[in-house]
Amino acid sequence: MSKTVLITRPYYDDTTHYLYHWSSLPIILASKRKDIKIVQLVEDKVNKKNFESITSKIAPSFIFMNGHGSDSVIAGHNSEYLVEVGVNEAVFDSRIIYALSCSSGKLLGPASIKAGARAYVGYDDVFVFYTDLASVSKAMFLEPSNTVVNALLKGHTVSDAHNRSQKEFMKNIQTLLTMSSDTYLVPWLLWDMRHQVCLGDKTSALQ
Amino acid sequence: MNPNIRETQKEITKLVIARLEVIPYNKKISIGSEGEFTKSELIQAVKDNNELGKKITEIQLEYLRLLKEGIFL
């Protein structure tokens, strides 16, 4: 039976521009798998109406959210709220969520678990990354993020996906400390690593 | 504000700015929904002690605290 994955990929400012392109890598990986069906909401299609409608229609077991966020919100195109605490967090019921968005792990994550989400990986404070054209710096931040998605797509548990991501962050930090002149990246990378949270049933995996 | 607290705040600001000074001029950092910032913009935010500056300070101080706790040992 095919596992359905929903990915939101807004694209309207500098930050979403980077996340949009970076989130294409797990999609390429998943496209080689016959047991995974990827459904994307992209650019101006990433609005609340479409998000709720498609989630209800395809019943994804995993949702990968890209975009801006806050303690209680994940946003879509032009910062339109897609999911908000006290409004529609039940849309995550029975699903595994990975939110590459600022701070939503603080309130929305726990509220989603309470509303029935199987697991929620996200960040409980701002997510930071370097955006210079030399992709090496950017990759240092966004590869550990993609590790969460890739591990889940390969069938690993949420806990394993989180741990692999943490290891990838630490590997990049150690590389910077020992082999690079770019050690100024370390505090920012360590911040992202420390603020990635893993909530809910950590033994759950894609079904 | 208590003079001692004000002096400590000044020292923290100087420390964080010194740490930001090592960032190359051609680098930009994205900080959540605040946007993308150059080194000089980061430093100015810390000097202004605005919301962005406070977050940058928090990130740098957390790093120093973790170093002191021996996170890499």
PDB file of N, CA, C and O in Angstrom, chain A residues 14-15 18 68-69 102 125-134 137 141 170 173-174 177 182-188 190-191 193-195, chain B residues 19-20 22-24 26-37 42 55-67 69 71-72:
ATOM      1  N   ASP A  14      12.661  35.830   0.732  1.00  0.00           N
ATOM      2  CA  ASP A  14      13.993  35.220   0.728  1.00  0.00           C
ATOM      3  C   ASP A  14      14.001  33.861   1.435  1.00  0.00           C
ATOM      4  O   ASP A  14      14.514  32.874   0.915  1.00  0.00           O
ATOM      5  N   THR A  15      13.427  33.821   2.631  1.00  0.00           N
ATOM      6  CA  THR A  15      13.482  32.585   3.418  1.00  0.00           C
ATOM      7  C   THR A  15      12.742  31.447   2.719  1.00  0.00           C
ATOM      8  O   THR A  15      13.279  30.343   2.572  1.00  0.00           O
ATOM      9  N   TYR A  18      14.600  29.893  -0.235  1.00  0.00           N
ATOM     10  CA  TYR A  18      15.604  28.878   0.086  1.00  0.00           C
ATOM     11  C   TYR A  18      14.948  27.562   0.491  1.00  0.00           C
ATOM     12  O   TYR A  18      15.369  26.488   0.058  1.00  0.00           O
ATOM     13  N   HIS A  68       7.112  30.103   7.141  1.00  0.00           N
ATOM     14  CA  HIS A  68       7.260  30.864   8.375  1.00  0.00           C
ATOM     15  C   HIS A  68       6.327  30.327   9.453  1.00  0.00           C
ATOM     16  O   HIS A  68       5.315  29.695   9.155  1.00  0.00           O
ATOM     17  N   GLY A  69       6.721  30.613  10.689  1.00  0.00           N
ATOM     18  CA  GLY A  69       5.897  30.156  11.786  1.00  0.00           C
ATOM     19  C   GLY A  69       6.133  30.974  13.031  1.00  0.00           C
ATOM     20  O   GLY A  69       6.991  31.857  13.062  1.00  0.00           O
ATOM     21  N   CYS A 102       9.820  28.360  12.092  1.00  0.00           N
ATOM     22  CA  CYS A 102      10.232  28.862  13.400  1.00  0.00           C
ATOM     23  C   CYS A 102       9.217  28.553  14.495  1.00  0.00           C
ATOM     24  O   CYS A 102       8.011  28.756  14.300  1.00  0.00           O
ATOM     25  N   ASP A 125      12.085  27.374  18.753  1.00  0.00           N
ATOM     26  CA  ASP A 125      12.511  28.778  18.694  1.00  0.00           C
ATOM     27  C   ASP A 125      12.854  29.068  17.232  1.00  0.00           C
ATOM     28  O   ASP A 125      12.614  28.217  16.376  1.00  0.00           O
ATOM     29  N   VAL A 126      13.402  30.234  16.943  1.00  0.00           N
ATOM     30  CA  VAL A 126      13.660  30.586  15.540  1.00  0.00           C
ATOM     31  C   VAL A 126      14.615  29.585  14.893  1.00  0.00           C
ATOM     32  O   VAL A 126      15.508  29.059  15.551  1.00  0.00           O
ATOM     33  N   PHE A 127      14.405  29.309  13.607  1.00  0.00           N
ATOM     34  CA  PHE A 127      15.338  28.499  12.823  1.00  0.00           C
ATOM     35  C   PHE A 127      16.192  29.479  12.033  1.00  0.00           C
ATOM     36  O   PHE A 127      15.670  30.351  11.336  1.00  0.00           O
ATOM     37  N   VAL A 128      17.519  29.329  12.165  1.00  0.00           N
ATOM     38  CA  VAL A 128      18.427  30.267  11.480  1.00  0.00           C
ATOM     39  C   VAL A 128      19.282  29.504  10.476  1.00  0.00           C
ATOM     40  O   VAL A 128      19.558  28.315  10.658  1.00  0.00           O
ATOM     41  N   PHE A 129      19.674  30.169   9.395  1.00  0.00           N
ATOM     42  CA  PHE A 129      20.614  29.559   8.452  1.00  0.00           C
ATOM     43  C   PHE A 129      21.311  30.622   7.612  1.00  0.00           C
ATOM     44  O   PHE A 129      20.772  31.712   7.415  1.00  0.00           O
ATOM     45  N   TYR A 130      22.506  30.279   7.176  1.00  0.00           N
ATOM     46  CA  TYR A 130      23.254  31.197   6.307  1.00  0.00           C
ATOM     47  C   TYR A 130      22.770  31.034   4.880  1.00  0.00           C
ATOM     48  O   TYR A 130      22.493  29.933   4.430  1.00  0.00           O
ATOM     49  N   THR A 131      22.699  32.147   4.177  1.00  0.00           N
ATOM     50  CA  THR A 131      22.069  32.129   2.859  1.00  0.00           C
ATOM     51  C   THR A 131      23.002  32.586   1.751  1.00  0.00           C
ATOM     52  O   THR A 131      22.553  32.936   0.673  1.00  0.00           O
ATOM     53  N   ASP A 132      24.293  32.608   2.031  1.00  0.00           N
ATOM     54  CA  ASP A 132      25.219  33.079   0.988  1.00  0.00           C
ATOM     55  C   ASP A 132      25.200  32.129  -0.199  1.00  0.00           C
ATOM     56  O   ASP A 132      24.756  30.988  -0.108  1.00  0.00           O
ATOM     57  N   LEU A 133      25.715  32.601  -1.296  1.00  0.00           N
ATOM     58  CA  LEU A 133      25.622  31.823  -2.526  1.00  0.00           C
ATOM     59  C   LEU A 133      26.462  30.545  -2.475  1.00  0.00           C
ATOM     60  O   LEU A 133      26.170  29.579  -3.165  1.00  0.00           O
ATOM     61  N   ALA A 134      27.530  30.585  -1.675  1.00  0.00           N
ATOM     62  CA  ALA A 134      28.315  29.361  -1.535  1.00  0.00           C
ATOM     63  C   ALA A 134      27.448  28.365  -0.775  1.00  0.00           C
ATOM     64  O   ALA A 134      27.165  28.538   0.394  1.00  0.00           O
ATOM     65  N   SER A 137      27.731  26.605   3.198  1.00  0.00           N
ATOM     66  CA  SER A 137      27.227  27.116   4.475  1.00  0.00           C
ATOM     67  C   SER A 137      25.750  26.782   4.648  1.00  0.00           C
ATOM     68  O   SER A 137      25.302  26.375   5.714  1.00  0.00           O
ATOM     69  N   PHE A 141      23.220  23.826   7.398  1.00  0.00           N
ATOM     70  CA  PHE A 141      22.008  24.028   8.189  1.00  0.00           C
ATOM     71  C   PHE A 141      20.836  23.190   7.667  1.00  0.00           C
ATOM     72  O   PHE A 141      20.068  22.637   8.445  1.00  0.00           O
ATOM     73  N   MET A 170      25.602  17.765  14.602  1.00  0.00           N
ATOM     74  CA  MET A 170      26.841  17.706  15.382  1.00  0.00           C
ATOM     75  C   MET A 170      28.034  17.397  14.482  1.00  0.00           C
ATOM     76  O   MET A 170      29.123  17.948  14.685  1.00  0.00           O
ATOM     77  N   ILE A 173      28.967  20.582  12.884  1.00  0.00           N
ATOM     78  CA  ILE A 173      29.610  21.475  13.861  1.00  0.00           C
ATOM     79  C   ILE A 173      31.058  21.052  14.075  1.00  0.00           C
ATOM     80  O   ILE A 173      31.976  21.881  14.072  1.00  0.00           O
ATOM     81  N   GLN A 174      31.271  19.743  14.218  1.00  0.00           N
ATOM     82  CA  GLN A 174      32.638  19.266  14.457  1.00  0.00           C
ATOM     83  C   GLN A 174      33.519  19.494  13.240  1.00  0.00           C
ATOM     84  O   GLN A 174      34.704  19.817  13.371  1.00  0.00           O
ATOM     85  N   LEU A 177      34.527  23.066  13.399  1.00  0.00           N
ATOM     86  CA  LEU A 177      35.476  23.360  14.480  1.00  0.00           C
ATOM     87  C   LEU A 177      36.877  22.841  14.174  1.00  0.00           C
ATOM     88  O   LEU A 177      37.865  23.413  14.628  1.00  0.00           O
ATOM     89  N   ASP A 182      35.366  28.628   8.938  1.00  0.00           N
ATOM     90  CA  ASP A 182      34.005  29.150   9.104  1.00  0.00           C
ATOM     91  C   ASP A 182      33.426  28.843  10.485  1.00  0.00           C
ATOM     92  O   ASP A 182      32.244  28.532  10.618  1.00  0.00           O
ATOM     93  N   THR A 183      34.252  28.931  11.521  1.00  0.00           N
ATOM     94  CA  THR A 183      33.774  28.558  12.862  1.00  0.00           C
ATOM     95  C   THR A 183      32.703  29.518  13.389  1.00  0.00           C
ATOM     96  O   THR A 183      31.978  29.171  14.317  1.00  0.00           O
ATOM     97  N   TYR A 184      32.576  30.683  12.786  1.00  0.00           N
ATOM     98  CA  TYR A 184      31.529  31.636  13.201  1.00  0.00           C
ATOM     99  C   TYR A 184      30.118  31.071  12.948  1.00  0.00           C
ATOM    100  O   TYR A 184      29.130  31.582  13.476  1.00  0.00           O
ATOM    101  N   LEU A 185      30.038  30.002  12.138  1.00  0.00           N
ATOM    102  CA  LEU A 185      28.725  29.380  11.882  1.00  0.00           C
ATOM    103  C   LEU A 185      28.249  28.534  13.071  1.00  0.00           C
ATOM    104  O   LEU A 185      27.048  28.258  13.199  1.00  0.00           O
ATOM    105  N   VAL A 186      29.197  28.129  13.917  1.00  0.00           N
ATOM    106  CA  VAL A 186      28.884  27.130  14.948  1.00  0.00           C
ATOM    107  C   VAL A 186      27.764  27.547  15.910  1.00  0.00           C
ATOM    108  O   VAL A 186      26.846  26.746  16.149  1.00  0.00           O
ATOM    109  N   PRO A 187      27.794  28.758  16.495  1.00  0.00           N
ATOM    110  CA  PRO A 187      26.712  29.095  17.436  1.00  0.00           C
ATOM    111  C   PRO A 187      25.317  28.978  16.829  1.00  0.00           C
ATOM    112  O   PRO A 187      24.373  28.524  17.485  1.00  0.00           O
ATOM    113  N   TRP A 188      25.193  29.354  15.555  1.00  0.00           N
ATOM    114  CA  TRP A 188      23.889  29.343  14.881  1.00  0.00           C
ATOM    115  C   TRP A 188      23.433  27.906  14.620  1.00  0.00           C
ATOM    116  O   TRP A 188      22.253  27.569  14.781  1.00  0.00           O
ATOM    117  N   LEU A 190      24.464  25.223  16.253  1.00  0.00           N
ATOM    118  CA  LEU A 190      24.186  24.602  17.546  1.00  0.00           C
ATOM    119  C   LEU A 190      22.810  25.030  18.058  1.00  0.00           C
ATOM    120  O   LEU A 190      22.076  24.239  18.649  1.00  0.00           O
ATOM    121  N   TRP A 191      22.441  26.260  17.789  1.00  0.00           N
ATOM    122  CA  TRP A 191      21.119  26.780  18.177  1.00  0.00           C
ATOM    123  C   TRP A 191      20.006  25.953  17.524  1.00  0.00           C
ATOM    124  O   TRP A 191      19.072  25.492  18.178  1.00  0.00           O
ATOM    125  N   MET A 193      20.219  22.970  16.263  1.00  0.00           N
ATOM    126  CA  MET A 193      20.273  21.594  16.768  1.00  0.00           C
ATOM    127  C   MET A 193      19.573  21.490  18.129  1.00  0.00           C
ATOM    128  O   MET A 193      18.742  20.596  18.343  1.00  0.00           O
ATOM    129  N   ARG A 194      19.876  22.397  19.018  1.00  0.00           N
ATOM    130  CA  ARG A 194      19.351  22.345  20.385  1.00  0.00           C
ATOM    131  C   ARG A 194      17.853  22.643  20.436  1.00  0.00           C
ATOM    132  O   ARG A 194      17.180  22.264  21.390  1.00  0.00           O
ATOM    133  N   HIS A 195      17.359  23.353  19.430  1.00  0.00           N
ATOM    134  CA  HIS A 195      15.942  23.741  19.478  1.00  0.00           C
ATOM    135  C   HIS A 195      15.049  22.874  18.591  1.00  0.00           C
ATOM    136  O   HIS A 195      13.878  23.179  18.416  1.00  0.00           O
TER     137      HIS A 195
ATOM    138  N   ARG B  19      32.039  38.971  18.661  1.00  0.00           N
ATOM    139  CA  ARG B  19      31.843  37.653  18.041  1.00  0.00           C
ATOM    140  C   ARG B  19      31.269  37.794  16.625  1.00  0.00           C
ATOM    141  O   ARG B  19      31.597  37.024  15.737  1.00  0.00           O
ATOM    142  N   LEU B  20      30.418  38.778  16.424  1.00  0.00           N
ATOM    143  CA  LEU B  20      29.828  38.989  15.091  1.00  0.00           C
ATOM    144  C   LEU B  20      30.826  39.594  14.115  1.00  0.00           C
ATOM    145  O   LEU B  20      30.706  39.415  12.904  1.00  0.00           O
ATOM    146  N   VAL B  22      33.669  38.689  13.345  1.00  0.00           N
ATOM    147  CA  VAL B  22      34.453  37.698  12.580  1.00  0.00           C
ATOM    148  C   VAL B  22      33.675  37.150  11.376  1.00  0.00           C
ATOM    149  O   VAL B  22      34.231  36.428  10.551  1.00  0.00           O
ATOM    150  N   ILE B  23      32.395  37.482  11.267  1.00  0.00           N
ATOM    151  CA  ILE B  23      31.603  37.006  10.124  1.00  0.00           C
ATOM    152  C   ILE B  23      32.066  37.752   8.867  1.00  0.00           C
ATOM    153  O   ILE B  23      32.188  38.978   8.888  1.00  0.00           O
ATOM    154  N   PRO B  24      32.339  37.036   7.786  1.00  0.00           N
ATOM    155  CA  PRO B  24      32.755  37.713   6.552  1.00  0.00           C
ATOM    156  C   PRO B  24      31.642  38.636   6.022  1.00  0.00           C
ATOM    157  O   PRO B  24      30.452  38.389   6.251  1.00  0.00           O
ATOM    158  N   ASN B  26      30.554  39.032   3.055  1.00  0.00           N
ATOM    159  CA  ASN B  26      29.701  38.504   1.978  1.00  0.00           C
ATOM    160  C   ASN B  26      28.661  37.496   2.463  1.00  0.00           C
ATOM    161  O   ASN B  26      27.927  36.916   1.668  1.00  0.00           O
ATOM    162  N   LYS B  27      28.579  37.262   3.787  1.00  0.00           N
ATOM    163  CA  LYS B  27      27.626  36.285   4.320  1.00  0.00           C
ATOM    164  C   LYS B  27      26.346  36.970   4.780  1.00  0.00           C
ATOM    165  O   LYS B  27      26.367  38.092   5.282  1.00  0.00           O
ATOM    166  N   LYS B  28      25.234  36.252   4.609  1.00  0.00           N
ATOM    167  CA  LYS B  28      23.948  36.735   5.124  1.00  0.00           C
ATOM    168  C   LYS B  28      23.319  35.625   5.942  1.00  0.00           C
ATOM    169  O   LYS B  28      23.482  34.448   5.615  1.00  0.00           O
ATOM    170  N   ILE B  29      22.586  36.013   6.957  1.00  0.00           N
ATOM    171  CA  ILE B  29      21.923  34.993   7.768  1.00  0.00           C
ATOM    172  C   ILE B  29      20.426  35.256   7.813  1.00  0.00           C
ATOM    173  O   ILE B  29      19.982  36.397   7.949  1.00  0.00           O
ATOM    174  N   SER B  30      19.664  34.182   7.650  1.00  0.00           N
ATOM    175  CA  SER B  30      18.211  34.267   7.736  1.00  0.00           C
ATOM    176  C   SER B  30      17.809  33.926   9.175  1.00  0.00           C
ATOM    177  O   SER B  30      18.178  32.868   9.697  1.00  0.00           O
ATOM    178  N   ILE B  31      17.077  34.835   9.799  1.00  0.00           N
ATOM    179  CA  ILE B  31      16.620  34.604  11.180  1.00  0.00           C
ATOM    180  C   ILE B  31      15.103  34.642  11.192  1.00  0.00           C
ATOM    181  O   ILE B  31      14.475  35.699  11.280  1.00  0.00           O
ATOM    182  N   GLY B  32      14.527  33.458  11.042  1.00  0.00           N
ATOM    183  CA  GLY B  32      13.085  33.327  11.086  1.00  0.00           C
ATOM    184  C   GLY B  32      12.368  34.288  10.158  1.00  0.00           C
ATOM    185  O   GLY B  32      12.807  34.549   9.043  1.00  0.00           O
ATOM    186  N   SER B  33      11.272  34.810  10.644  1.00  0.00           N
ATOM    187  CA  SER B  33      10.476  35.707   9.800  1.00  0.00           C
ATOM    188  C   SER B  33      11.029  37.132   9.827  1.00  0.00           C
ATOM    189  O   SER B  33      10.487  38.022   9.177  1.00  0.00           O
ATOM    190  N   GLU B  34      12.123  37.345  10.581  1.00  0.00           N
ATOM    191  CA  GLU B  34      12.726  38.679  10.631  1.00  0.00           C
ATOM    192  C   GLU B  34      13.361  39.040   9.293  1.00  0.00           C
ATOM    193  O   GLU B  34      13.468  40.206   8.938  1.00  0.00           O
ATOM    194  N   GLY B  35      13.835  38.021   8.547  1.00  0.00           N
ATOM    195  CA  GLY B  35      14.439  38.267   7.242  1.00  0.00           C
ATOM    196  C   GLY B  35      15.902  37.866   7.203  1.00  0.00           C
ATOM    197  O   GLY B  35      16.368  37.106   8.042  1.00  0.00           O
ATOM    198  N   GLU B  36      16.610  38.386   6.179  1.00  0.00           N
ATOM    199  CA  GLU B  36      18.021  38.081   5.954  1.00  0.00           C
ATOM    200  C   GLU B  36      18.869  39.270   6.357  1.00  0.00           C
ATOM    201  O   GLU B  36      18.499  40.411   6.042  1.00  0.00           O
ATOM    202  N   PHE B  37      19.992  39.010   6.988  1.00  0.00           N
ATOM    203  CA  PHE B  37      20.789  40.123   7.500  1.00  0.00           C
ATOM    204  C   PHE B  37      22.273  39.968   7.207  1.00  0.00           C
ATOM    205  O   PHE B  37      22.813  38.867   7.291  1.00  0.00           O
ATOM    206  N   LEU B  42      23.371  42.816  11.576  1.00  0.00           N
ATOM    207  CA  LEU B  42      23.314  42.058  12.832  1.00  0.00           C
ATOM    208  C   LEU B  42      23.907  42.887  13.967  1.00  0.00           C
ATOM    209  O   LEU B  42      23.334  42.984  15.060  1.00  0.00           O
ATOM    210  N   LYS B  55      17.569  38.557  20.210  1.00  0.00           N
ATOM    211  CA  LYS B  55      17.622  37.141  19.809  1.00  0.00           C
ATOM    212  C   LYS B  55      19.054  36.746  19.429  1.00  0.00           C
ATOM    213  O   LYS B  55      19.532  35.662  19.802  1.00  0.00           O
ATOM    214  N   ILE B  56      19.756  37.627  18.712  1.00  0.00           N
ATOM    215  CA  ILE B  56      21.152  37.349  18.344  1.00  0.00           C
ATOM    216  C   ILE B  56      21.986  37.177  19.615  1.00  0.00           C
ATOM    217  O   ILE B  56      22.799  36.241  19.722  1.00  0.00           O
ATOM    218  N   THR B  57      21.766  38.054  20.577  1.00  0.00           N
ATOM    219  CA  THR B  57      22.499  37.976  21.849  1.00  0.00           C
ATOM    220  C   THR B  57      22.203  36.658  22.557  1.00  0.00           C
ATOM    221  O   THR B  57      23.108  35.985  23.066  1.00  0.00           O
ATOM    222  N   GLU B  58      20.937  36.271  22.550  1.00  0.00           N
ATOM    223  CA  GLU B  58      20.538  35.007  23.191  1.00  0.00           C
ATOM    224  C   GLU B  58      21.249  33.820  22.536  1.00  0.00           C
ATOM    225  O   GLU B  58      21.742  32.920  23.224  1.00  0.00           O
ATOM    226  N   ILE B  59      21.319  33.831  21.206  1.00  0.00           N
ATOM    227  CA  ILE B  59      21.965  32.729  20.475  1.00  0.00           C
ATOM    228  C   ILE B  59      23.455  32.657  20.819  1.00  0.00           C
ATOM    229  O   ILE B  59      23.999  31.582  21.093  1.00  0.00           O
ATOM    230  N   GLN B  60      24.109  33.807  20.830  1.00  0.00           N
ATOM    231  CA  GLN B  60      25.545  33.819  21.117  1.00  0.00           C
ATOM    232  C   GLN B  60      25.830  33.446  22.573  1.00  0.00           C
ATOM    233  O   GLN B  60      26.783  32.715  22.851  1.00  0.00           O
ATOM    234  N   LEU B  61      25.011  33.927  23.490  1.00  0.00           N
ATOM    235  CA  LEU B  61      25.239  33.607  24.901  1.00  0.00           C
ATOM    236  C   LEU B  61      24.945  32.140  25.203  1.00  0.00           C
ATOM    237  O   LEU B  61      25.612  31.518  26.023  1.00  0.00           O
ATOM    238  N   GLU B  62      23.942  31.589  24.509  1.00  0.00           N
ATOM    239  CA  GLU B  62      23.659  30.161  24.709  1.00  0.00           C
ATOM    240  C   GLU B  62      24.861  29.331  24.278  1.00  0.00           C
ATOM    241  O   GLU B  62      25.231  28.356  24.938  1.00  0.00           O
ATOM    242  N   TYR B  63      25.469  29.728  23.168  1.00  0.00           N
ATOM    243  CA  TYR B  63      26.669  29.015  22.689  1.00  0.00           C
ATOM    244  C   TYR B  63      27.778  29.071  23.739  1.00  0.00           C
ATOM    245  O   TYR B  63      28.399  28.043  24.062  1.00  0.00           O
ATOM    246  N   LEU B  64      28.031  30.250  24.279  1.00  0.00           N
ATOM    247  CA  LEU B  64      29.110  30.404  25.267  1.00  0.00           C
ATOM    248  C   LEU B  64      28.816  29.599  26.539  1.00  0.00           C
ATOM    249  O   LEU B  64      29.710  28.994  27.126  1.00  0.00           O
ATOM    250  N   ARG B  65      27.544  29.570  26.922  1.00  0.00           N
ATOM    251  CA  ARG B  65      27.162  28.799  28.109  1.00  0.00           C
ATOM    252  C   ARG B  65      27.389  27.301  27.869  1.00  0.00           C
ATOM    253  O   ARG B  65      27.921  26.595  28.711  1.00  0.00           O
ATOM    254  N   LEU B  66      27.009  26.838  26.659  1.00  0.00           N
ATOM    255  CA  LEU B  66      27.182  25.419  26.343  1.00  0.00           C
ATOM    256  C   LEU B  66      28.656  25.048  26.269  1.00  0.00           C
ATOM    257  O   LEU B  66      29.060  23.955  26.666  1.00  0.00           O
ATOM    258  N   LEU B  67      29.467  25.982  25.747  1.00  0.00           N
ATOM    259  CA  LEU B  67      30.920  25.746  25.703  1.00  0.00           C
ATOM    260  C   LEU B  67      31.447  25.565  27.123  1.00  0.00           C
ATOM    261  O   LEU B  67      32.233  24.655  27.394  1.00  0.00           O
ATOM    262  N   GLU B  69      29.837  24.605  29.671  1.00  0.00           N
ATOM    263  CA  GLU B  69      29.337  23.342  30.234  1.00  0.00           C
ATOM    264  C   GLU B  69      30.029  22.129  29.622  1.00  0.00           C
ATOM    265  O   GLU B  69      29.795  21.009  30.032  1.00  0.00           O
ATOM    266  N   ILE B  71      30.048  21.114  26.161  1.00  0.00           N
ATOM    267  CA  ILE B  71      29.243  20.366  25.185  1.00  0.00           C
ATOM    268  C   ILE B  71      30.098  19.574  24.183  1.00  0.00           C
ATOM    269  O   ILE B  71      29.679  18.534  23.694  1.00  0.00           O
ATOM    270  N   PHE B  72      31.291  20.035  23.918  1.00  0.00           N
ATOM    271  CA  PHE B  72      32.108  19.337  22.918  1.00  0.00           C
ATOM    272  C   PHE B  72      33.143  18.395  23.544  1.00  0.00           C
ATOM    273  O   PHE B  72      33.994  17.860  22.850  1.00  0.00           O
TER     274      PHE B  72
END
